PDB file of C-alpha atoms in Angstrom:
ATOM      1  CA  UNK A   1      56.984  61.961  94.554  1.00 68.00           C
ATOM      2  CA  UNK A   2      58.388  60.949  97.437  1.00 84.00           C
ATOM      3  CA  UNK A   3      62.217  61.060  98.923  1.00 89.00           C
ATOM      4  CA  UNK A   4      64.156  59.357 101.449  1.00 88.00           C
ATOM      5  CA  UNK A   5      66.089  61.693 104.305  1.00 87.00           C
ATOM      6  CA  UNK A   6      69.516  60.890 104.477  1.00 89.00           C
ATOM      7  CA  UNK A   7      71.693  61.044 107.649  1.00 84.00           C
ATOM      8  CA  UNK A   8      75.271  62.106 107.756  1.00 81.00           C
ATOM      9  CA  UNK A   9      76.228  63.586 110.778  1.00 74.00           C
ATOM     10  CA  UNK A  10      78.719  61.695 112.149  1.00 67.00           C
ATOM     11  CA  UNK A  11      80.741  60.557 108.520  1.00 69.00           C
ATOM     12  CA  UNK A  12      78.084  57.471 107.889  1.00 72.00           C
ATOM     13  CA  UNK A  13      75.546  57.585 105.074  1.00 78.00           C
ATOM     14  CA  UNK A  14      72.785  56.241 106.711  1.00 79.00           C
ATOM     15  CA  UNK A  15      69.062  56.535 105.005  1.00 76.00           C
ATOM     16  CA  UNK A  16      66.176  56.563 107.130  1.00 77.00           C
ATOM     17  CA  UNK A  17      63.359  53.929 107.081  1.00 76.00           C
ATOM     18  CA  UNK A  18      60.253  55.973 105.818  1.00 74.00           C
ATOM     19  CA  UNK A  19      60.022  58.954 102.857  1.00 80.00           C
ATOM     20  CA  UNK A  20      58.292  61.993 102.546  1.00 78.00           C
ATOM     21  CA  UNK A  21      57.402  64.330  99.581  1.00 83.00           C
ATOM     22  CA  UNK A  22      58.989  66.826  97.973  1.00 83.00           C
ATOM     23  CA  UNK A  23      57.104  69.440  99.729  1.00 79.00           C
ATOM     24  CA  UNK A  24      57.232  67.908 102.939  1.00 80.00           C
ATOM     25  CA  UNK A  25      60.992  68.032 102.663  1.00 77.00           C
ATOM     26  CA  UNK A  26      60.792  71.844 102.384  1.00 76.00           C
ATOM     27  CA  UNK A  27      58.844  71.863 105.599  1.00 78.00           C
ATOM     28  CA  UNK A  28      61.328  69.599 107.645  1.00 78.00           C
ATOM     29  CA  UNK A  29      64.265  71.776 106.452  1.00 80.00           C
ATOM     30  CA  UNK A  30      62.403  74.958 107.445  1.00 75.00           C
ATOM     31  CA  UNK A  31      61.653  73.924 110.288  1.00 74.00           C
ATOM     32  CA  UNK A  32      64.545  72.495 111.830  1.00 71.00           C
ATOM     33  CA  UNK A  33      66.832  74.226 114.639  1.00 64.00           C
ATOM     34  CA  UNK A  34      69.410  75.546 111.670  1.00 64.00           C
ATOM     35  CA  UNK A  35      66.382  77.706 110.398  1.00 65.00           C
ATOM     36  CA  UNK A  36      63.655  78.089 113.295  1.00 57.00           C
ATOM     37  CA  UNK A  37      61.041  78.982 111.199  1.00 64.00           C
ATOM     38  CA  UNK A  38      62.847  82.380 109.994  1.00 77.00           C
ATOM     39  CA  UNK A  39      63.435  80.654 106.352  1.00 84.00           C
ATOM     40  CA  UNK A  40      61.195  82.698 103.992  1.00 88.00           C
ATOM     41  CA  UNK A  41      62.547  80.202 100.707  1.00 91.00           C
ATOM     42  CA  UNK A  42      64.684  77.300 100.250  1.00 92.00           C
ATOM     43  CA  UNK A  43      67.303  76.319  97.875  1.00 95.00           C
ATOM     44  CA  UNK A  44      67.137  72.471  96.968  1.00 94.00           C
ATOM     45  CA  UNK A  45      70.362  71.248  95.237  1.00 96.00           C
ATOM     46  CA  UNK A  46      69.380  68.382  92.863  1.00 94.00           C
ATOM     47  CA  UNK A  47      73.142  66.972  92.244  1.00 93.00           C
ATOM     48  CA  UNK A  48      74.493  65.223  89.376  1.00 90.00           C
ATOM     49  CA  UNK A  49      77.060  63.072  90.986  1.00 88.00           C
ATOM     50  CA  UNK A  50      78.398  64.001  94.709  1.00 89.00           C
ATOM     51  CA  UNK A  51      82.224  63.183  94.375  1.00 86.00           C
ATOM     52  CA  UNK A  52      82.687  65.219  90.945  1.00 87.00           C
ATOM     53  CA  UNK A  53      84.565  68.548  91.702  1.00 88.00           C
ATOM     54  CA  UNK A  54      81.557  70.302  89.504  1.00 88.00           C
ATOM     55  CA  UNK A  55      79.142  69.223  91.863  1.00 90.00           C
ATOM     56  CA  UNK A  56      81.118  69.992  94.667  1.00 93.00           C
ATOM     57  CA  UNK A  57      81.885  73.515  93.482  1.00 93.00           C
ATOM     58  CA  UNK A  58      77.945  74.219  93.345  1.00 94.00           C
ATOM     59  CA  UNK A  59      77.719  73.092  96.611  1.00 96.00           C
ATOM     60  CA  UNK A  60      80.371  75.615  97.993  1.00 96.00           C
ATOM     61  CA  UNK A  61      78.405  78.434  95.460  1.00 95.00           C
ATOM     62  CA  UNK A  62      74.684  77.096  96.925  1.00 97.00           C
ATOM     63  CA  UNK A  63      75.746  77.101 100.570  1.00 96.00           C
ATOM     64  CA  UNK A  64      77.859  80.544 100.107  1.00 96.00           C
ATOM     65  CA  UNK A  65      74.675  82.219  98.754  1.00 97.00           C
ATOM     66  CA  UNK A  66      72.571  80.845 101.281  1.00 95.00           C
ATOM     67  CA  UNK A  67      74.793  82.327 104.131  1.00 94.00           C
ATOM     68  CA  UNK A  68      74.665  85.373 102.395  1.00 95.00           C
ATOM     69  CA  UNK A  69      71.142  86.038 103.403  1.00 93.00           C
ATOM     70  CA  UNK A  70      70.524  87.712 106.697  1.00 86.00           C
ATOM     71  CA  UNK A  71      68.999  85.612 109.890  1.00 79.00           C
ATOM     72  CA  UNK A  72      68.800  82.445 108.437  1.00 79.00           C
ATOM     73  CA  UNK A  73      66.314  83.773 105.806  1.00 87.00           C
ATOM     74  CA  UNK A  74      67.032  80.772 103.004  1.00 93.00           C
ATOM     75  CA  UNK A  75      67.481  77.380 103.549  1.00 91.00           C
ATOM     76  CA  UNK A  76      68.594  74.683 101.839  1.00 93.00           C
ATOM     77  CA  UNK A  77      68.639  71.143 101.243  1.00 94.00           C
ATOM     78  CA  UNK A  78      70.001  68.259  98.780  1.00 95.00           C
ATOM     79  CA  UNK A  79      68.344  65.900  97.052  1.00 94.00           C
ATOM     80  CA  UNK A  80      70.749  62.770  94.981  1.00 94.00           C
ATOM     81  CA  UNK A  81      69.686  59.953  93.157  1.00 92.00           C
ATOM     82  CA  UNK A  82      71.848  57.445  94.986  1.00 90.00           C
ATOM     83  CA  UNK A  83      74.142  55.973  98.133  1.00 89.00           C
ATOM     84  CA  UNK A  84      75.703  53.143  98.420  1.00 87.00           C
ATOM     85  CA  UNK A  85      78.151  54.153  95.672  1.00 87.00           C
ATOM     86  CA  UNK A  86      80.474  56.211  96.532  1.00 88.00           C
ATOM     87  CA  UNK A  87      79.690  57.420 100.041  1.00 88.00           C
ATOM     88  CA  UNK A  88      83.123  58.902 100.488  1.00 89.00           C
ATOM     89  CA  UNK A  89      82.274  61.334  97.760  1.00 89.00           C
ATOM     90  CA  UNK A  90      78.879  62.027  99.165  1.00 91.00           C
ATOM     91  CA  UNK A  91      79.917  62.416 102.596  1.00 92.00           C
ATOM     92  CA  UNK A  92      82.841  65.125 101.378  1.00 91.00           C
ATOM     93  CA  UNK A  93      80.423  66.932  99.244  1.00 92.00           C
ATOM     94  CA  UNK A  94      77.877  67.135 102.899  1.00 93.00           C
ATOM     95  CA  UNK A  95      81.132  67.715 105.224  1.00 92.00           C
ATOM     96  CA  UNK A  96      83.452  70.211 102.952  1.00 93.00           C
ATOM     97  CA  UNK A  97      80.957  71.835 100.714  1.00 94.00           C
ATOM     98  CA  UNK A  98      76.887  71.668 101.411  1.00 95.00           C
ATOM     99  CA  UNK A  99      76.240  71.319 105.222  1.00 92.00           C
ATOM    100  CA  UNK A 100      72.366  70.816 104.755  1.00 92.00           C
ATOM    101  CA  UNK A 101      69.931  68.164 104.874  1.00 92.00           C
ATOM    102  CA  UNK A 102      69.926  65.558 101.962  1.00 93.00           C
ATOM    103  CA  UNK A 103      67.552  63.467 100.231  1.00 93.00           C
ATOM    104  CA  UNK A 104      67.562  60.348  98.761  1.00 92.00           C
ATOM    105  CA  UNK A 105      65.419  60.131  95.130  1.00 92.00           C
ATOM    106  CA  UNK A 106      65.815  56.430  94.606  1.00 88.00           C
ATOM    107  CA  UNK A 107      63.358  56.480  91.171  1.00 89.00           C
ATOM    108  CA  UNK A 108      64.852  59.558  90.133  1.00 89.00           C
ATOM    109  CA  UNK A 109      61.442  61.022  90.380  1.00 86.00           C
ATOM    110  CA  UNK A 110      62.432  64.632  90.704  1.00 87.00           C
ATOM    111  CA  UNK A 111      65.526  64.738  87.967  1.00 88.00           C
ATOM    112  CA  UNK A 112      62.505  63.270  85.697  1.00 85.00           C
ATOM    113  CA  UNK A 113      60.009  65.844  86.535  1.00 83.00           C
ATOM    114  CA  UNK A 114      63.070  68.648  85.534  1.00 83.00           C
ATOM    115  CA  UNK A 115      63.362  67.054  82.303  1.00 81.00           C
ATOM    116  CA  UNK A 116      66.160  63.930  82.981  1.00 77.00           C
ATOM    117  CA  UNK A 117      68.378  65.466  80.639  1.00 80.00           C
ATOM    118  CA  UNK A 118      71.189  63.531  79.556  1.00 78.00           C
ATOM    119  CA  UNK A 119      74.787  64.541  80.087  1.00 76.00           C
ATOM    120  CA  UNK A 120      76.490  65.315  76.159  1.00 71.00           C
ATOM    121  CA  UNK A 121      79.824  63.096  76.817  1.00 71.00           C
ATOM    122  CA  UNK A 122      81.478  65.046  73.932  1.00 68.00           C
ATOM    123  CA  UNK A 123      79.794  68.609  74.996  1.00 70.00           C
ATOM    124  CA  UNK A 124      80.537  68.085  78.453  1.00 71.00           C
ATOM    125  CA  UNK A 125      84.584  67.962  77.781  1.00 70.00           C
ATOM    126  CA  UNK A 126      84.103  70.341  75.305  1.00 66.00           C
ATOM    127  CA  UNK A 127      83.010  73.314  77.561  1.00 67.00           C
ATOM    128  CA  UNK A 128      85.234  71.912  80.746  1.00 69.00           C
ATOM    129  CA  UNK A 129      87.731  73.396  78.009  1.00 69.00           C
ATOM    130  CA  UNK A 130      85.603  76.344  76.519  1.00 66.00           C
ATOM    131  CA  UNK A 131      84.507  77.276  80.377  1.00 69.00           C
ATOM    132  CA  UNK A 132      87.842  77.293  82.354  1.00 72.00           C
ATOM    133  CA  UNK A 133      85.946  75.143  84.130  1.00 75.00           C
ATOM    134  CA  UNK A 134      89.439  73.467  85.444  1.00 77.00           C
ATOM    135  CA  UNK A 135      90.992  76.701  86.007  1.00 80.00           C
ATOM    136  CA  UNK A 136      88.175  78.254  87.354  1.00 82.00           C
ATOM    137  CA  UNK A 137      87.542  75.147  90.342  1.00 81.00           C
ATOM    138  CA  UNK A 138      91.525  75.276  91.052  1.00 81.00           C
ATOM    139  CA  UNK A 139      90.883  78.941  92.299  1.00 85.00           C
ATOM    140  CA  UNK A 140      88.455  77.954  94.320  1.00 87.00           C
ATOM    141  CA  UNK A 141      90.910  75.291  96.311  1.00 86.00           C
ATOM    142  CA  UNK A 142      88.466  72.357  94.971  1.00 84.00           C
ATOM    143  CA  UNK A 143      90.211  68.825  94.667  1.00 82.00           C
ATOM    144  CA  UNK A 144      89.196  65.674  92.913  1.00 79.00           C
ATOM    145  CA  UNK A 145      88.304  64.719  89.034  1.00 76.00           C
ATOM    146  CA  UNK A 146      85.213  65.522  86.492  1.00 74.00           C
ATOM    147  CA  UNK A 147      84.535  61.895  86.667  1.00 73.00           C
ATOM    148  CA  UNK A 148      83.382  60.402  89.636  1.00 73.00           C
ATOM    149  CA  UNK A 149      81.713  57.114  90.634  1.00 81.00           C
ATOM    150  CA  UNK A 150      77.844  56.094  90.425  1.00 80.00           C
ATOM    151  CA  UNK A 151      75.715  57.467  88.143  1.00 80.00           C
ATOM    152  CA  UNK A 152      76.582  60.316  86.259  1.00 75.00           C
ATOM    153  CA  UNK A 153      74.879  60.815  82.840  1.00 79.00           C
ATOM    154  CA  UNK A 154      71.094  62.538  84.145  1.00 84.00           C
ATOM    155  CA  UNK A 155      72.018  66.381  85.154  1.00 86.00           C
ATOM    156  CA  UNK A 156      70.859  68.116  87.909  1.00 90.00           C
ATOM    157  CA  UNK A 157      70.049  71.513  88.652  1.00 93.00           C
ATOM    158  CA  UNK A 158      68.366  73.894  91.470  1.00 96.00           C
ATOM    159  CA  UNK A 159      64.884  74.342  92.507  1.00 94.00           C
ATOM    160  CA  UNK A 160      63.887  77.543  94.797  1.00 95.00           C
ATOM    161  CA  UNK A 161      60.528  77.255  97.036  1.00 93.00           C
ATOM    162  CA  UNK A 162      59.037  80.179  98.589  1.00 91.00           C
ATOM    163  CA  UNK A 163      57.555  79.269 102.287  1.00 88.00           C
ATOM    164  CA  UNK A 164      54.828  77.901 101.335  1.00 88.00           C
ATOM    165  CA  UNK A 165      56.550  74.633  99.581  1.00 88.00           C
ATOM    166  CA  UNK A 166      55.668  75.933  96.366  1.00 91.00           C
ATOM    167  CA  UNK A 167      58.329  75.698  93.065  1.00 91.00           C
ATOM    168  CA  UNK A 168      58.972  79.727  92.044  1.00 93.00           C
ATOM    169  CA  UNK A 169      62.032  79.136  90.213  1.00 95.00           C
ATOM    170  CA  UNK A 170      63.758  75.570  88.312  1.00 94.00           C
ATOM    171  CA  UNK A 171      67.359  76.067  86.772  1.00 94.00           C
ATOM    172  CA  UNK A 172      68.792  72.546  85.017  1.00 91.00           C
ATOM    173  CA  UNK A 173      72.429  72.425  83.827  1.00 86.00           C
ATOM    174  CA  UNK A 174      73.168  72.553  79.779  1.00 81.00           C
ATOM    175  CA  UNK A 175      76.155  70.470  79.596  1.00 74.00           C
ATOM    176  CA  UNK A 176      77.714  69.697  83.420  1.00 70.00           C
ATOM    177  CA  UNK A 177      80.162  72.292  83.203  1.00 73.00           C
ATOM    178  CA  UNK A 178      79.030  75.433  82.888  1.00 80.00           C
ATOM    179  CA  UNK A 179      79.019  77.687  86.525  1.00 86.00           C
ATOM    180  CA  UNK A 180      75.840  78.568  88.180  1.00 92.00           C
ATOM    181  CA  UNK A 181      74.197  81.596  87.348  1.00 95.00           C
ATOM    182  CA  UNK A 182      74.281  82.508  91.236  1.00 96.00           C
ATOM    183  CA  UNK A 183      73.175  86.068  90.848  1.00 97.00           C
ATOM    184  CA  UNK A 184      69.962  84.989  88.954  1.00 96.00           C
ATOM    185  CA  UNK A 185      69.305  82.992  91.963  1.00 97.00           C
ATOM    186  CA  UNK A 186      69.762  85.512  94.127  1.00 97.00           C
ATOM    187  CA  UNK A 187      67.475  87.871  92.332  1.00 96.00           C
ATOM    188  CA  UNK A 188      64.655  84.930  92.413  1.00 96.00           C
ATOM    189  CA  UNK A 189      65.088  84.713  96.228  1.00 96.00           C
ATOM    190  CA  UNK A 190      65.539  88.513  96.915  1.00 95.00           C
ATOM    191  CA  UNK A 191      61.899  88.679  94.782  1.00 95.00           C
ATOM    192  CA  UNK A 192      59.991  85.721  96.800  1.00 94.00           C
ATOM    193  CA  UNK A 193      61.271  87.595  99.986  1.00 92.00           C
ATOM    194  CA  UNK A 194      60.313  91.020  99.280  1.00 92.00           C
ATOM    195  CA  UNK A 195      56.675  89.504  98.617  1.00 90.00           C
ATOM    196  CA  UNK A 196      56.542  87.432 101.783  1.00 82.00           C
ATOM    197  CA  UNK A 197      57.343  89.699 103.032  1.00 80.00           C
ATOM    198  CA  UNK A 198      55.042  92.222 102.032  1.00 80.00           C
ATOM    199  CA  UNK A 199      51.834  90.186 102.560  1.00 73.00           C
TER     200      UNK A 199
END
């Protein structure tokens, strides 16, 4: 499974010319200058769609938590399934929400391996409603529309790898709208720290 890094420093999507695997893109966030080899897990983002306000408001919850931690103890990285689409989206979503490495997963390799399940249409504007899901991204100052460009349709979710590049804990969204269970999260990091840190 391999993914392509993504550069975005400077307000251009620009993909690199070689890919690495999944694991290997643990080790390169880890290890750069952000996280100095302190990082005892990472967070990867797998995101849905980058210029949908639900994506961009678990960005702003994935990068919150991993400031939370002390000394740069979690990192975290991004992986989406496309550029060349709607860059402006991606490049807000990087700038404004989840300023961390991403990853391009051109065959979709990893949103298969988490199940590729299929955004509910009907379900999905259901619970927008049932959630307060527009309400609830309003507080937060979040701007833009459910619907944005590219594909849209295969959900995405959150991975967490301890040091070591291995998978401890896989969360995939239900329906697209439902808020991330951030304290669960936090409980599986807290857990793969304490034993790190232990041994």
């Amino acid at each position: 499974m391999q993914l392509e890094p993504i550069d975005m420093r400077f307000g251009v999507v620009r993909k690199e010319d070689y890919s690495i695997s999944v694991r290997k893109c643990h080790k390169k966030v880890l290890s750069t200058r952000q996280f100095s080899r302190r990082a005892k897990a990472s967070v990867a983002f797998i995101v849905k769609r980058p210029g949908c306000i639900i994506c961009k408001e678990e960005g702003l919850m994935l990068r919150e938590l991993v400031q939370s931690f002390p000394e740069n103890r979690v990192a975290a990285w991004a992986v989406v399934k496309e550029i060349d689409v709607d860059n402006d989206g991606l490049t807000a979503l990087y700038q404004n929400y989840f300023r961390f490495p991403f990853f391009l997963d051109r065959k979709m390799k990893l949103y298969k391996a988490m199940g590729k399940n299929v955004i509910n249409r009907f379900k999905f504007f259901y619970n927008i409603r049932k959630n307060g899901a527009r309400k609830r991204i309003a507080d937060k100052g979040i701007e833009g529309t459910f619907i944005g460009k590219g594909e849209g349709l295969i959900l995405g979710g959150v991975l967490i790898f301890d040091a070591k590049g291995d998978i401890c804990y896989a969360y995939q969204e239900k329906s697209g709208a439902e808020e991330l269970p951030i304290e669960e999260f936090r409980c599986a990091l807290n857990a793969i720290i304490a034993d790190q840190e232990s041994n």
